[in-house]
Amino acid sequence: MSLKMSIRRKQRRAPLSRVDRVRRTFRQRASRTSGRIAPAARNTRDAAAGRILVARGWSAPRLRNAGTYVERELGPRMGGMLSHAARRVEPPNRARRGRNAAVTMVAAVSAVGLAGALLSRRGDRPSTADQAETSETGSADEDRQVRTS
């Protein structure tokens, strides 16, 4: 076979399956339909945008009023109701009398012991004022009277 014959001859295509034919038909019809629907969709979008702006203008003051009402009137009322409910639900405090009494007793015994220790040490040795006085004037008797010789 010559080269000319192979160029002129049309290539045979495999026959299309039923699914491929349906798919090609839907694509062709969809492209035609989109060309017709596009202007209507644009008009609808513009009209919807205008309506949305009107709805936003209508709802904004009402939302502002509702927010003010919640802040000034409803909020404090709800807060009071919740506080009251919390007080009613809260369990009673446990009595800590036994623990407080024990702590008080330990503190009192410690204070008495400390005072007794300080008083007993004070009687055992002379104070610094007595030592200074003894060294200047002379020796001290047993009843803490200074003798001058």
Short mmCIF file of C-alpha atoms in Angstrom, two decimals:
data_model
loop_
_atom_site.label_atom_id
_atom_site.label_comp_id
_atom_site.label_asym_id
_atom_site.label_seq_id
_atom_site.Cartn_x
_atom_site.Cartn_y
_atom_site.Cartn_z
CA MET A 1 0.00 0.00 0.00
CA SER A 2 1.34 3.35 -0.93
CA LEU A 3 1.70 6.32 1.36
CA LYS A 4 -0.89 8.33 -0.60
CA MET A 5 -3.58 5.83 -0.05
CA SER A 6 -3.02 5.71 3.67
CA ILE A 7 -3.25 9.50 3.98
CA ARG A 8 -6.44 9.82 1.96
CA ARG A 9 -8.20 7.05 3.67
CA LYS A 10 -10.28 8.09 6.65
CA GLN A 11 -9.49 6.38 9.83
CA ARG A 12 -12.21 4.22 11.16
CA ARG A 13 -13.49 5.11 14.56
CA ALA A 14 -14.69 2.56 17.01
CA PRO A 15 -18.45 2.59 17.31
CA LEU A 16 -19.64 4.59 20.34
CA SER A 17 -21.33 2.83 23.16
CA ARG A 18 -24.81 3.82 24.21
CA VAL A 19 -23.49 5.62 27.33
CA ASP A 20 -21.01 7.68 25.28
CA ARG A 21 -23.77 8.73 22.87
CA VAL A 22 -26.04 9.84 25.72
CA ARG A 23 -23.18 11.72 27.35
CA ARG A 24 -22.36 13.61 24.10
CA THR A 25 -26.02 14.51 23.61
CA PHE A 26 -26.34 15.90 27.14
CA ARG A 27 -23.20 18.02 26.71
CA GLN A 28 -24.49 19.58 23.52
CA ARG A 29 -27.88 20.37 24.99
CA ALA A 30 -26.38 21.74 28.21
CA SER A 31 -24.19 24.20 26.30
CA ARG A 32 -27.20 25.43 24.29
CA THR A 33 -29.32 25.77 27.43
CA SER A 34 -26.65 27.67 29.38
CA GLY A 35 -26.51 30.23 26.58
CA ARG A 36 -30.22 30.86 26.96
CA ILE A 37 -30.31 30.86 30.77
CA ALA A 38 -27.27 33.10 31.47
CA PRO A 39 -29.07 36.45 30.86
CA ALA A 40 -32.03 35.43 33.02
CA ALA A 41 -29.68 34.33 35.81
CA ARG A 42 -27.88 37.69 35.68
CA ASN A 43 -31.17 39.59 35.99
CA THR A 44 -32.29 37.37 38.86
CA ARG A 45 -28.98 37.89 40.69
CA ASP A 46 -29.24 41.67 40.40
CA ALA A 47 -32.84 41.68 41.64
CA ALA A 48 -31.95 39.40 44.58
CA ALA A 49 -29.03 41.65 45.56
CA GLY A 50 -31.36 44.65 45.74
CA ARG A 51 -33.91 42.73 47.82
CA ILE A 52 -31.19 41.56 50.20
CA LEU A 53 -30.10 45.15 50.82
CA VAL A 54 -33.71 46.12 51.57
CA ALA A 55 -34.04 43.21 54.01
CA ARG A 56 -30.79 44.16 55.74
CA GLY A 57 -31.96 47.76 56.10
CA TRP A 58 -35.23 46.55 57.63
CA SER A 59 -33.67 44.07 60.06
CA ALA A 60 -30.71 46.15 61.35
CA PRO A 61 -32.73 48.54 63.59
CA ARG A 62 -34.79 45.66 64.96
CA LEU A 63 -31.65 43.71 65.86
CA ARG A 64 -30.18 46.83 67.51
CA ASN A 65 -33.35 47.28 69.60
CA ALA A 66 -33.31 43.62 70.63
CA GLY A 67 -29.66 43.89 71.69
CA THR A 68 -30.36 46.98 73.77
CA TYR A 69 -33.31 45.26 75.46
CA VAL A 70 -31.19 42.22 76.35
CA GLU A 71 -28.37 44.39 77.73
CA ARG A 72 -30.47 46.76 79.81
CA GLU A 73 -33.55 44.81 80.91
CA LEU A 74 -33.39 41.10 80.23
CA GLY A 75 -29.74 40.60 81.16
CA PRO A 76 -29.97 41.93 84.73
CA ARG A 77 -33.22 40.01 85.29
CA MET A 78 -31.68 36.79 84.05
CA GLY A 79 -28.58 37.40 86.15
CA GLY A 80 -30.71 37.85 89.27
CA MET A 81 -32.72 34.73 88.51
CA LEU A 82 -29.56 32.68 87.99
CA SER A 83 -28.01 33.98 91.22
CA HIS A 84 -31.18 33.13 93.14
CA ALA A 85 -31.24 29.64 91.63
CA ALA A 86 -27.57 29.14 92.53
CA ARG A 87 -28.26 30.10 96.15
CA ARG A 88 -31.14 27.63 96.29
CA VAL A 89 -29.13 24.80 94.74
CA GLU A 90 -25.91 25.34 96.69
CA PRO A 91 -25.41 22.81 99.52
CA PRO A 92 -25.21 24.13 103.09
CA ASN A 93 -21.77 24.86 104.53
CA ARG A 94 -20.25 22.17 106.70
CA ALA A 95 -19.84 22.99 110.35
CA ARG A 96 -16.16 23.54 111.12
CA ARG A 97 -16.65 24.16 114.81
CA GLY A 98 -14.67 21.09 115.87
CA ARG A 99 -11.70 22.01 113.71
CA ASN A 100 -11.74 25.67 114.78
CA ALA A 101 -11.91 24.68 118.46
CA ALA A 102 -8.94 22.34 118.08
CA VAL A 103 -6.86 25.02 116.35
CA THR A 104 -7.76 27.54 119.05
CA MET A 105 -6.80 25.09 121.81
CA VAL A 106 -3.42 24.33 120.21
CA ALA A 107 -2.71 28.05 119.78
CA ALA A 108 -3.64 28.80 123.42
CA VAL A 109 -1.47 25.97 124.79
CA SER A 110 1.44 27.11 122.62
CA ALA A 111 1.09 30.70 123.82
CA VAL A 112 1.00 29.62 127.47
CA GLY A 113 4.04 27.39 126.96
CA LEU A 114 5.99 30.15 125.25
CA ALA A 115 5.14 32.63 128.01
CA GLY A 116 6.20 30.13 130.68
CA ALA A 117 9.49 29.44 128.90
CA LEU A 118 10.28 33.14 128.62
CA LEU A 119 9.48 33.78 132.28
CA SER A 120 11.57 30.84 133.48
CA ARG A 121 14.60 31.91 131.44
CA ARG A 122 14.30 35.48 132.59
CA GLY A 123 14.66 34.45 136.23
CA ASP A 124 17.74 32.28 135.57
CA ARG A 125 20.18 34.81 134.20
CA PRO A 126 20.61 38.48 134.78
CA SER A 127 19.57 40.93 132.16
CA THR A 128 22.11 42.93 130.17
CA ALA A 129 21.32 46.08 132.16
CA ASP A 130 22.14 44.23 135.39
CA GLN A 131 25.42 42.95 133.93
CA ALA A 132 26.49 46.42 132.86
CA GLU A 133 25.66 47.84 136.27
CA THR A 134 27.55 45.05 138.06
CA SER A 135 30.69 45.50 136.04
CA GLU A 136 30.83 49.25 136.70
CA THR A 137 30.17 49.33 140.43
CA GLY A 138 31.27 46.02 141.76
CA SER A 139 29.83 42.58 142.55
CA ALA A 140 26.18 41.84 143.26
CA ASP A 141 24.77 39.92 146.22
CA GLU A 142 22.36 37.07 145.90
CA ASP A 143 19.37 39.38 146.36
CA ARG A 144 20.74 41.57 143.54
CA GLN A 145 21.95 44.43 145.60
CA VAL A 146 25.17 45.99 144.48
CA ARG A 147 27.86 46.45 147.12
CA THR A 148 30.54 48.98 146.82
CA SER A 149 33.73 48.00 148.63
#
